[in-house]
């Protein structure tokens, strides 16, 4: 079995698996990491989004080989209970979800946006989240939360 | 038998408490300072668990953080039926409030006895019961000597509204931190020891039968544990999820199916619905004291397509057998109802089945949650006592789960010479809007129809009007017209599987009623807000309309390409009042720029939670109104992905403003379904305001607008 090396949430990993398997399958199935969620398996909903390099991508249609030697960040690497990421704090403050199944992917899209653009305007947030689907209709709260996090990060 | 009827004023228990009177089944106190609350309703993304915790903490005078909410399970929870119909606050909330008020009194009596003081001298703060001087005890100290193994008694008076410190105030939902921190909270993220993975094979063509199954390819897949087949039900069990997916694909290649059954013509739903055999019911009839002279009759037809639940997560369940007992983990809306259907299919006593709730993704009605639970149970039979986790595919979720029923609605209005309404006739053709598990002698679960000895396919029915009705929900006008006749035709054939989706028929009926009213007002040259107010007697109804009109600055200045419209409804005619004003922009497609809503849910327990539900409902309704339509050809459902079943995206979402009319003295009602009808109608009316064309077939797409322009 060939192996693929990459950094997951800052930790070097070597995975022995078919390199054509999806990154999501490796994260959830192989590594038991359940933050990224399966939604469609076709890169259409964003529930499984992770950050590779500085871009949010859907892990379900990303083959393992393509992340070789790259940095992968999942929701588990974004913040912790003790030290939540400003985005996570803002999502709690704004109560920016209903069911929350889409949220881990949305947080990763938002985190990637804030890395590229630390002070986005509302339209830019919506554009950055446009490939993420939310079925409960919590979009506006999420946009507010991202703007709030950006402000908070700028003040730090 | 010949018992005297209770006096009319005799107090009664709230319905859920009457059904589950044992106080200890609702609450337990620990000596370490915690209260566990065990409702029969479940979290489906609506925040109910937090609102119920607020009610309990408030009535008991304890800090919210002391409340531990227990997930519903047939092993421990009161049976509260199904979490649906925006009834959880009404049913579970009232039961809990009553139970907590009574329990509070029980503790106070015990404390008074122990401290040797009068009950009226006692005061509770965060569970500490204090009396005159330094006398004090607490729930926690008394927990072991107070037995709650007794039945609730009617007539207990909960706190008056002004004494509540938590209910009526916004608090943070207790489930949100886990979800934002990516901690495993969803059923999809739970792993049981020794868990296997299962997948079920389903035909692409509607209701095709599995003729032959070559298992060789699937057998060769690494990690395969079992191939399960029972008639047309077939599936795989594997050591890994990946292995299950690969084996399923191999099994699919080896499957030979019969032809399926013919589906209707998706481009002529109204003709299809009206041509089917149906059962007709008169829903409402009002006769005028004196009838005016009919000068003119207008007749309009409205349609709504089949709608998918389209939850972001595919449905998932786990099951584990131990001899002839089975334990099921599910995101079903009704653990007892699912258990009843499982018992029918498995031919087991209900005592042998435990059904436990775990949270799933947002649930908007009867989706595939129950179906996948039976899938997991059937697959787990071949797992040698190991738990099996079954999960549907996106495609399955979009094609095999029940849909919200398509509707054709015809309204005929007689007008007098002055254009005033003198008679109103409303007819509905639709499949039933409910085929939930646990309510019939036959199971409602998909796999049950596929077995070698299949159960008959359930044809959806409608709940009675007393429970809000189904296809006829919200069809009786809230307006004070002189006379009306409302009739519902429920189809007795069902080529496309339908069941409960948010609002049942409410969205379609409110869309139709509010559209034709708008048309009549416009023809009279009367302002649509004034027209509605003039025909309403209910002050709460008028208040939400006045509030939304004031908030939106009705009527905003007319600008090219921009339109404004209003819609109003009271959910089920007995629940939450909601009025909506939409501002739309007409360009290549219609976009909704802004929605303003006013809502009256009686006492809003968690006001921010209510706003969240109304916002969410308004945005989902915008998605339904502008984009959504289950697609099919004559053989199969074709809208099986997000590309073919698009929903509203971030860039398309309107700004939403919600105003709550707080009524602390009124019974609280649910908010989850109040916005859909009014918002749909407001958008359609705004389209008319912008373009001068009435679109009467949902969704309101560019093609539909062009078609409507051609007609007019």
CSV table of N, CA, C and O in Angstrom, one decimal, chain A residues 21 25 28 34-35 37-40 44-45 47 75-76 79-81 84 88 91-93 95 97-103 106-107 126 129-144, chain B residues 45 172-173 176-177 179-184 186 188-189 242 308-310 312-314 361-362 364 389 391 394 608 611-613 615-616 619-620 623-624 628 641-643 647-651 653-654 656:
chain,number,residue,atom,x,y,z
A,21,UNK,N,-8.4,7.4,-2.7
A,21,UNK,CA,-9.6,7.6,-1.8
A,21,UNK,C,-9.7,9.0,-1.4
A,21,UNK,O,-8.8,9.8,-1.4
A,25,UNK,N,-13.0,10.5,3.4
A,25,UNK,CA,-13.0,9.2,3.8
A,25,UNK,C,-11.9,8.9,4.8
A,25,UNK,O,-12.0,8.2,5.8
A,28,UNK,N,-12.5,10.9,8.2
A,28,UNK,CA,-13.6,10.3,9.0
A,28,UNK,C,-13.4,8.8,9.3
A,28,UNK,O,-13.5,8.3,10.4
A,34,UNK,N,-14.5,13.4,13.1
A,34,UNK,CA,-15.9,13.6,12.7
A,34,UNK,C,-16.3,15.0,12.5
A,34,UNK,O,-17.5,15.3,12.2
A,35,UNK,N,-15.4,16.0,12.6
A,35,UNK,CA,-15.8,17.4,12.4
A,35,UNK,C,-16.2,17.6,11.0
A,35,UNK,O,-17.3,18.2,10.8
A,37,UNK,N,-18.2,17.0,7.8
A,37,UNK,CA,-19.4,16.2,7.7
A,37,UNK,C,-19.6,15.7,6.2
A,37,UNK,O,-19.4,16.5,5.3
A,38,UNK,N,-20.1,14.5,6.1
A,38,UNK,CA,-20.5,14.1,4.7
A,38,UNK,C,-21.9,14.7,4.4
A,38,UNK,O,-22.8,14.5,5.2
A,39,UNK,N,-22.0,15.3,3.3
A,39,UNK,CA,-23.3,15.8,2.9
A,39,UNK,C,-23.8,15.3,1.5
A,39,UNK,O,-24.9,14.9,1.4
A,40,UNK,N,-22.9,15.3,0.6
A,40,UNK,CA,-23.3,14.9,-0.8
A,40,UNK,C,-22.3,14.0,-1.5
A,40,UNK,O,-22.7,13.3,-2.4
A,44,UNK,N,-20.7,19.5,-3.6
A,44,UNK,CA,-21.7,20.4,-4.0
A,44,UNK,C,-22.3,21.2,-2.8
A,44,UNK,O,-23.1,22.1,-2.9
A,45,UNK,N,-22.0,20.7,-1.5
A,45,UNK,CA,-22.7,21.3,-0.4
A,45,UNK,C,-21.8,22.0,0.6
A,45,UNK,O,-22.2,22.8,1.4
A,47,UNK,N,-20.4,20.8,3.3
A,47,UNK,CA,-20.4,20.3,4.7
A,47,UNK,C,-19.1,19.7,5.1
A,47,UNK,O,-18.8,19.6,6.3
A,75,UNK,N,-12.0,21.5,11.2
A,75,UNK,CA,-12.6,22.2,12.3
A,75,UNK,C,-11.9,21.8,13.7
A,75,UNK,O,-11.8,22.7,14.5
A,76,UNK,N,-11.5,20.6,13.8
A,76,UNK,CA,-10.8,20.2,15.0
A,76,UNK,C,-9.5,21.0,15.3
A,76,UNK,O,-9.1,21.2,16.4
A,79,UNK,N,-10.0,25.6,16.6
A,79,UNK,CA,-10.0,26.1,18.0
A,79,UNK,C,-10.4,25.0,18.9
A,79,UNK,O,-10.7,23.9,18.4
A,80,UNK,N,-10.3,25.2,20.2
A,80,UNK,CA,-10.6,24.2,21.1
A,80,UNK,C,-11.7,24.8,22.1
A,80,UNK,O,-12.0,25.9,22.1
A,81,UNK,N,-12.2,23.9,23.0
A,81,UNK,CA,-13.1,24.3,23.9
A,81,UNK,C,-12.6,25.4,24.8
A,81,UNK,O,-13.2,26.4,25.2
A,84,UNK,N,-11.4,28.7,21.9
A,84,UNK,CA,-12.1,28.7,20.6
A,84,UNK,C,-11.6,29.8,19.6
A,84,UNK,O,-11.1,30.8,20.1
A,88,UNK,N,-15.6,30.8,16.0
A,88,UNK,CA,-16.4,29.9,16.9
A,88,UNK,C,-17.1,30.7,18.0
A,88,UNK,O,-18.3,30.5,18.2
A,91,UNK,N,-19.9,32.7,16.3
A,91,UNK,CA,-21.0,31.9,15.9
A,91,UNK,C,-21.9,31.6,17.2
A,91,UNK,O,-23.1,31.5,17.1
A,92,UNK,N,-21.2,31.4,18.3
A,92,UNK,CA,-22.0,31.2,19.5
A,92,UNK,C,-22.7,32.5,19.9
A,92,UNK,O,-23.9,32.5,20.2
A,93,UNK,N,-22.0,33.6,19.9
A,93,UNK,CA,-22.6,34.9,20.3
A,93,UNK,C,-23.8,35.3,19.4
A,93,UNK,O,-24.8,35.8,19.9
A,95,UNK,N,-25.6,33.1,17.8
A,95,UNK,CA,-26.5,31.9,17.7
A,95,UNK,C,-26.7,31.7,16.2
A,95,UNK,O,-27.9,31.6,15.8
A,97,UNK,N,-26.8,29.5,13.9
A,97,UNK,CA,-27.1,28.2,13.3
A,97,UNK,C,-28.5,27.7,13.8
A,97,UNK,O,-29.0,28.2,14.8
A,98,UNK,N,-29.0,26.7,13.1
A,98,UNK,CA,-30.2,26.0,13.7
A,98,UNK,C,-29.8,24.6,13.9
A,98,UNK,O,-29.6,24.2,15.1
A,99,UNK,N,-29.6,23.8,12.9
A,99,UNK,CA,-29.3,22.4,13.1
A,99,UNK,C,-27.8,22.2,13.3
A,99,UNK,O,-27.3,21.4,14.1
A,100,UNK,N,-27.0,23.0,12.6
A,100,UNK,CA,-25.5,23.0,12.8
A,100,UNK,C,-24.8,22.0,12.0
A,100,UNK,O,-23.5,22.0,12.1
A,101,UNK,N,-25.4,21.2,11.2
A,101,UNK,CA,-24.7,20.2,10.4
A,101,UNK,C,-23.8,20.8,9.4
A,101,UNK,O,-22.7,20.3,9.2
A,102,UNK,N,-24.2,21.9,8.8
A,102,UNK,CA,-23.3,22.5,7.8
A,102,UNK,C,-22.2,23.4,8.4
A,102,UNK,O,-21.3,23.9,7.7
A,103,UNK,N,-22.3,23.6,9.7
A,103,UNK,CA,-21.5,24.7,10.3
A,103,UNK,C,-20.0,24.4,10.3
A,103,UNK,O,-19.2,25.3,10.0
A,106,UNK,N,-18.8,25.5,7.0
A,106,UNK,CA,-18.9,26.9,6.8
A,106,UNK,C,-17.9,27.7,7.6
A,106,UNK,O,-17.3,28.6,7.1
A,107,UNK,N,-17.6,27.2,8.8
A,107,UNK,CA,-16.5,27.8,9.5
A,107,UNK,C,-15.2,27.7,8.8
A,107,UNK,O,-14.3,28.6,8.9
A,126,UNK,N,-20.6,36.7,1.8
A,126,UNK,CA,-21.5,35.8,1.1
A,126,UNK,C,-20.9,35.1,-0.1
A,126,UNK,O,-21.2,34.0,-0.4
A,129,UNK,N,-18.9,32.2,1.0
A,129,UNK,CA,-19.7,31.1,1.5
A,129,UNK,C,-20.7,30.5,0.5
A,129,UNK,O,-21.5,29.6,0.8
A,130,UNK,N,-20.6,31.0,-0.7
A,130,UNK,CA,-21.7,30.7,-1.7
A,130,UNK,C,-21.7,29.2,-2.1
A,130,UNK,O,-22.7,28.8,-2.6
A,131,UNK,N,-20.6,28.6,-1.9
A,131,UNK,CA,-20.6,27.1,-2.3
A,131,UNK,C,-21.0,26.2,-1.1
A,131,UNK,O,-21.0,25.0,-1.2
A,132,UNK,N,-21.2,26.9,0.0
A,132,UNK,CA,-21.7,26.1,1.2
A,132,UNK,C,-23.2,26.2,1.3
A,132,UNK,O,-23.8,27.3,1.2
A,133,UNK,N,-23.9,25.1,1.4
A,133,UNK,CA,-25.3,25.1,1.6
A,133,UNK,C,-25.8,25.1,3.0
A,133,UNK,O,-25.2,24.4,3.8
A,134,UNK,N,-26.8,25.9,3.4
A,134,UNK,CA,-27.4,25.8,4.7
A,134,UNK,C,-28.9,25.6,4.4
A,134,UNK,O,-29.5,26.4,3.6
A,135,UNK,N,-29.6,24.6,5.0
A,135,UNK,CA,-30.9,24.3,4.6
A,135,UNK,C,-31.9,25.0,5.7
A,135,UNK,O,-33.1,25.1,5.4
A,136,UNK,N,-31.4,25.3,6.8
A,136,UNK,CA,-32.2,25.8,7.9
A,136,UNK,C,-32.5,27.3,7.8
A,136,UNK,O,-33.4,27.9,8.4
A,137,UNK,N,-31.7,28.0,6.9
A,137,UNK,CA,-31.9,29.4,6.7
A,137,UNK,C,-31.2,30.3,7.8
A,137,UNK,O,-31.7,31.3,8.2
A,138,UNK,N,-30.0,29.9,8.2
A,138,UNK,CA,-29.3,30.7,9.2
A,138,UNK,C,-28.2,31.6,8.5
A,138,UNK,O,-27.3,32.1,9.2
A,139,UNK,N,-28.4,31.7,7.2
A,139,UNK,CA,-27.3,32.5,6.4
A,139,UNK,C,-27.0,33.8,7.0
A,139,UNK,O,-25.8,34.2,7.2
A,140,UNK,N,-28.0,34.6,7.3
A,140,UNK,CA,-27.7,36.0,7.7
A,140,UNK,C,-27.0,36.1,9.0
A,140,UNK,O,-26.1,36.9,9.2
A,141,UNK,N,-27.4,35.2,9.9
A,141,UNK,CA,-26.7,35.1,11.2
A,141,UNK,C,-25.2,34.7,11.0
A,141,UNK,O,-24.3,35.2,11.7
A,142,UNK,N,-25.0,33.8,10.1
A,142,UNK,CA,-23.6,33.4,9.9
A,142,UNK,C,-22.8,34.5,9.3
A,142,UNK,O,-21.6,34.7,9.7
A,143,UNK,N,-23.4,35.2,8.4
A,143,UNK,CA,-22.6,36.4,7.8
A,143,UNK,C,-22.3,37.4,8.9
A,143,UNK,O,-21.2,37.9,9.0
A,144,UNK,N,-23.3,37.7,9.7
A,144,UNK,CA,-23.0,38.6,10.8
A,144,UNK,C,-21.9,38.1,11.8
A,144,UNK,O,-21.1,38.8,12.2
B,45,UNK,N,-33.0,20.7,15.5
B,45,UNK,CA,-32.3,22.0,15.0
B,45,UNK,C,-33.2,23.2,15.2
B,45,UNK,O,-32.8,24.3,14.8
B,172,UNK,N,-28.7,31.6,25.3
B,172,UNK,CA,-28.0,30.9,24.3
B,172,UNK,C,-28.4,29.4,24.3
B,172,UNK,O,-28.6,28.8,25.4
B,173,UNK,N,-28.6,28.9,23.1
B,173,UNK,CA,-29.0,27.4,23.0
B,173,UNK,C,-27.9,26.5,23.5
B,173,UNK,O,-26.7,26.7,23.3
B,176,UNK,N,-25.5,24.5,21.0
B,176,UNK,CA,-24.7,25.2,19.9
B,176,UNK,C,-23.2,25.0,20.1
B,176,UNK,O,-22.5,24.8,19.2
B,177,UNK,N,-22.6,25.2,21.4
B,177,UNK,CA,-21.2,25.1,21.5
B,177,UNK,C,-20.6,23.8,20.9
B,177,UNK,O,-19.6,23.8,20.1
B,179,UNK,N,-21.7,22.0,18.4
B,179,UNK,CA,-21.8,22.1,17.0
B,179,UNK,C,-20.8,23.0,16.4
B,179,UNK,O,-20.3,22.8,15.3
B,180,UNK,N,-20.5,24.1,17.1
B,180,UNK,CA,-19.6,25.1,16.5
B,180,UNK,C,-18.1,24.6,16.8
B,180,UNK,O,-17.2,25.0,16.0
B,181,UNK,N,-17.9,23.8,17.8
B,181,UNK,CA,-16.6,23.3,18.1
B,181,UNK,C,-16.3,22.0,17.4
B,181,UNK,O,-15.2,21.5,17.5
B,182,UNK,N,-17.2,21.5,16.6
B,182,UNK,CA,-17.0,20.3,15.8
B,182,UNK,C,-16.9,19.1,16.7
B,182,UNK,O,-16.3,18.1,16.3
B,183,UNK,N,-17.5,19.1,17.9
B,183,UNK,CA,-17.5,17.9,18.7
B,183,UNK,C,-18.6,16.9,18.2
B,183,UNK,O,-19.6,17.4,17.7
B,184,UNK,N,-18.3,15.6,18.4
B,184,UNK,CA,-19.3,14.7,17.8
B,184,UNK,C,-20.6,14.7,18.5
B,184,UNK,O,-20.7,14.2,19.6
B,186,UNK,N,-23.7,14.8,16.4
B,186,UNK,CA,-24.7,14.2,15.5
B,186,UNK,C,-24.6,12.7,15.5
B,186,UNK,O,-23.5,12.2,15.7
B,188,UNK,N,-24.5,11.0,13.0
B,188,UNK,CA,-23.5,10.6,12.0
B,188,UNK,C,-22.1,10.5,12.5
B,188,UNK,O,-21.2,9.9,11.9
B,189,UNK,N,-21.8,11.1,13.6
B,189,UNK,CA,-20.5,11.2,14.2
B,189,UNK,C,-20.2,10.3,15.4
B,189,UNK,O,-19.2,10.3,16.0
B,242,UNK,N,-16.1,2.8,3.7
B,242,UNK,CA,-15.6,2.8,2.4
B,242,UNK,C,-15.9,1.4,1.7
B,242,UNK,O,-16.3,1.3,0.6
B,308,UNK,N,-38.8,18.7,-1.9
B,308,UNK,CA,-37.9,17.7,-1.1
B,308,UNK,C,-37.5,18.3,0.2
B,308,UNK,O,-37.4,19.5,0.4
B,309,UNK,N,-37.4,17.4,1.2
B,309,UNK,CA,-36.9,17.9,2.5
B,309,UNK,C,-35.5,18.4,2.3
B,309,UNK,O,-35.1,19.5,2.9
B,310,UNK,N,-34.7,17.7,1.6
B,310,UNK,CA,-33.3,18.1,1.2
B,310,UNK,C,-32.5,18.6,2.4
B,310,UNK,O,-31.9,19.6,2.4
B,312,UNK,N,-29.4,18.7,4.8
B,312,UNK,CA,-28.0,18.7,4.4
B,312,UNK,C,-27.3,17.4,4.7
B,312,UNK,O,-26.4,17.0,4.0
B,313,UNK,N,-27.7,16.7,5.7
B,313,UNK,CA,-27.2,15.3,5.9
B,313,UNK,C,-28.0,14.2,5.4
B,313,UNK,O,-29.3,14.3,5.5
B,314,UNK,N,-27.4,13.2,4.8
B,314,UNK,CA,-28.2,12.1,4.4
B,314,UNK,C,-28.7,11.3,5.7
B,314,UNK,O,-27.9,11.4,6.7
B,361,UNK,N,-29.3,16.2,11.2
B,361,UNK,CA,-29.3,17.5,10.6
B,361,UNK,C,-30.7,18.0,10.7
B,361,UNK,O,-31.6,17.3,11.0
B,362,UNK,N,-30.9,19.3,10.3
B,362,UNK,CA,-32.2,19.9,10.3
B,362,UNK,C,-33.3,19.1,9.7
B,362,UNK,O,-33.1,18.5,8.6
B,364,UNK,N,-37.3,18.8,8.6
B,364,UNK,CA,-38.4,19.7,8.2
B,364,UNK,C,-39.7,18.9,8.1
B,364,UNK,O,-40.6,19.4,7.4
B,389,UNK,N,-24.2,0.6,11.3
B,389,UNK,CA,-24.6,2.0,11.0
B,389,UNK,C,-25.0,2.1,9.5
B,389,UNK,O,-24.2,1.7,8.7
B,391,UNK,N,-26.4,4.4,6.3
B,391,UNK,CA,-26.5,5.8,5.9
B,391,UNK,C,-27.0,5.9,4.4
B,391,UNK,O,-26.5,5.1,3.6
B,394,UNK,N,-26.8,10.9,-0.9
B,394,UNK,CA,-27.4,12.1,-1.3
B,394,UNK,C,-28.5,11.8,-2.3
B,394,UNK,O,-29.7,12.3,-2.2
B,608,UNK,N,-35.0,35.1,21.1
B,608,UNK,CA,-34.0,35.0,20.0
B,608,UNK,C,-34.2,33.7,19.2
B,608,UNK,O,-34.0,33.6,18.0
B,611,UNK,N,-37.0,34.3,16.8
B,611,UNK,CA,-36.5,35.1,15.7
B,611,UNK,C,-35.7,34.1,14.7
B,611,UNK,O,-35.9,34.2,13.5
B,612,UNK,N,-34.9,33.3,15.3
B,612,UNK,CA,-34.1,32.4,14.5
B,612,UNK,C,-35.0,31.5,13.7
B,612,UNK,O,-34.7,31.2,12.5
B,613,UNK,N,-36.0,30.9,14.3
B,613,UNK,CA,-36.9,30.1,13.6
B,613,UNK,C,-37.7,30.8,12.5
B,613,UNK,O,-37.9,30.3,11.4
B,615,UNK,N,-36.7,33.6,11.0
B,615,UNK,CA,-35.8,33.9,9.9
B,615,UNK,C,-35.5,32.7,9.0
B,615,UNK,O,-35.5,32.8,7.8
B,616,UNK,N,-35.3,31.6,9.7
B,616,UNK,CA,-35.0,30.4,9.0
B,616,UNK,C,-36.2,30.0,8.1
B,616,UNK,O,-36.0,29.6,6.9
B,619,UNK,N,-36.4,32.3,5.1
B,619,UNK,CA,-35.4,32.0,4.0
B,619,UNK,C,-35.7,30.7,3.3
B,619,UNK,O,-35.6,30.6,2.1
B,620,UNK,N,-36.1,29.7,4.1
B,620,UNK,CA,-36.5,28.4,3.4
B,620,UNK,C,-37.7,28.6,2.5
B,620,UNK,O,-37.7,28.1,1.4
B,623,UNK,N,-36.6,30.1,-0.7
B,623,UNK,CA,-36.0,29.0,-1.5
B,623,UNK,C,-37.1,28.2,-2.2
B,623,UNK,O,-37.0,27.9,-3.4
B,624,UNK,N,-38.1,27.8,-1.4
B,624,UNK,CA,-39.2,27.0,-2.0
B,624,UNK,C,-39.9,27.9,-3.1
B,624,UNK,O,-40.2,27.4,-4.2
B,628,UNK,N,-37.5,25.8,-5.8
B,628,UNK,CA,-37.5,24.4,-5.6
B,628,UNK,C,-38.7,23.7,-6.3
B,628,UNK,O,-39.8,24.1,-6.3
B,641,UNK,N,-29.5,15.5,-7.1
B,641,UNK,CA,-28.3,16.2,-6.6
B,641,UNK,C,-28.7,17.6,-6.3
B,641,UNK,O,-29.7,18.1,-6.8
B,642,UNK,N,-27.7,18.3,-5.7
B,642,UNK,CA,-27.9,19.8,-5.5
B,642,UNK,C,-27.9,20.6,-6.8
B,642,UNK,O,-28.5,21.7,-6.8
B,643,UNK,N,-27.3,20.0,-7.8
B,643,UNK,CA,-27.3,20.7,-9.1
B,643,UNK,C,-28.7,20.7,-9.7
B,643,UNK,O,-29.2,21.7,-10.2
B,647,UNK,N,-31.1,24.9,-4.1
B,647,UNK,CA,-31.7,25.7,-3.0
B,647,UNK,C,-31.0,27.0,-2.9
B,647,UNK,O,-30.0,27.2,-3.5
B,648,UNK,N,-31.7,27.9,-2.2
B,648,UNK,CA,-31.1,29.3,-2.1
B,648,UNK,C,-29.7,29.3,-1.5
B,648,UNK,O,-29.4,28.6,-0.5
B,649,UNK,N,-28.9,30.1,-2.1
B,649,UNK,CA,-27.5,30.2,-1.7
B,649,UNK,C,-27.2,31.5,-0.9
B,649,UNK,O,-28.1,32.4,-1.0
B,650,UNK,N,-26.1,31.6,-0.3
B,650,UNK,CA,-25.8,32.8,0.5
B,650,UNK,C,-26.0,34.1,-0.3
B,650,UNK,O,-26.5,35.1,0.2
B,651,UNK,N,-25.5,34.1,-1.5
B,651,UNK,CA,-25.6,35.4,-2.3
B,651,UNK,C,-27.0,35.7,-2.7
B,651,UNK,O,-27.3,36.8,-3.2
B,653,UNK,N,-29.7,35.1,-0.6
B,653,UNK,CA,-30.5,35.2,0.6
B,653,UNK,C,-30.9,36.7,0.9
B,653,UNK,O,-30.1,37.6,0.9
B,654,UNK,N,-32.2,36.9,1.2
B,654,UNK,CA,-32.7,38.3,1.5
B,654,UNK,C,-32.2,38.7,2.9
B,654,UNK,O,-32.0,37.9,3.8
B,656,UNK,N,-33.4,39.8,6.3
B,656,UNK,CA,-34.6,39.4,7.0
B,656,UNK,C,-34.7,40.2,8.4
B,656,UNK,O,-33.8,40.2,9.2
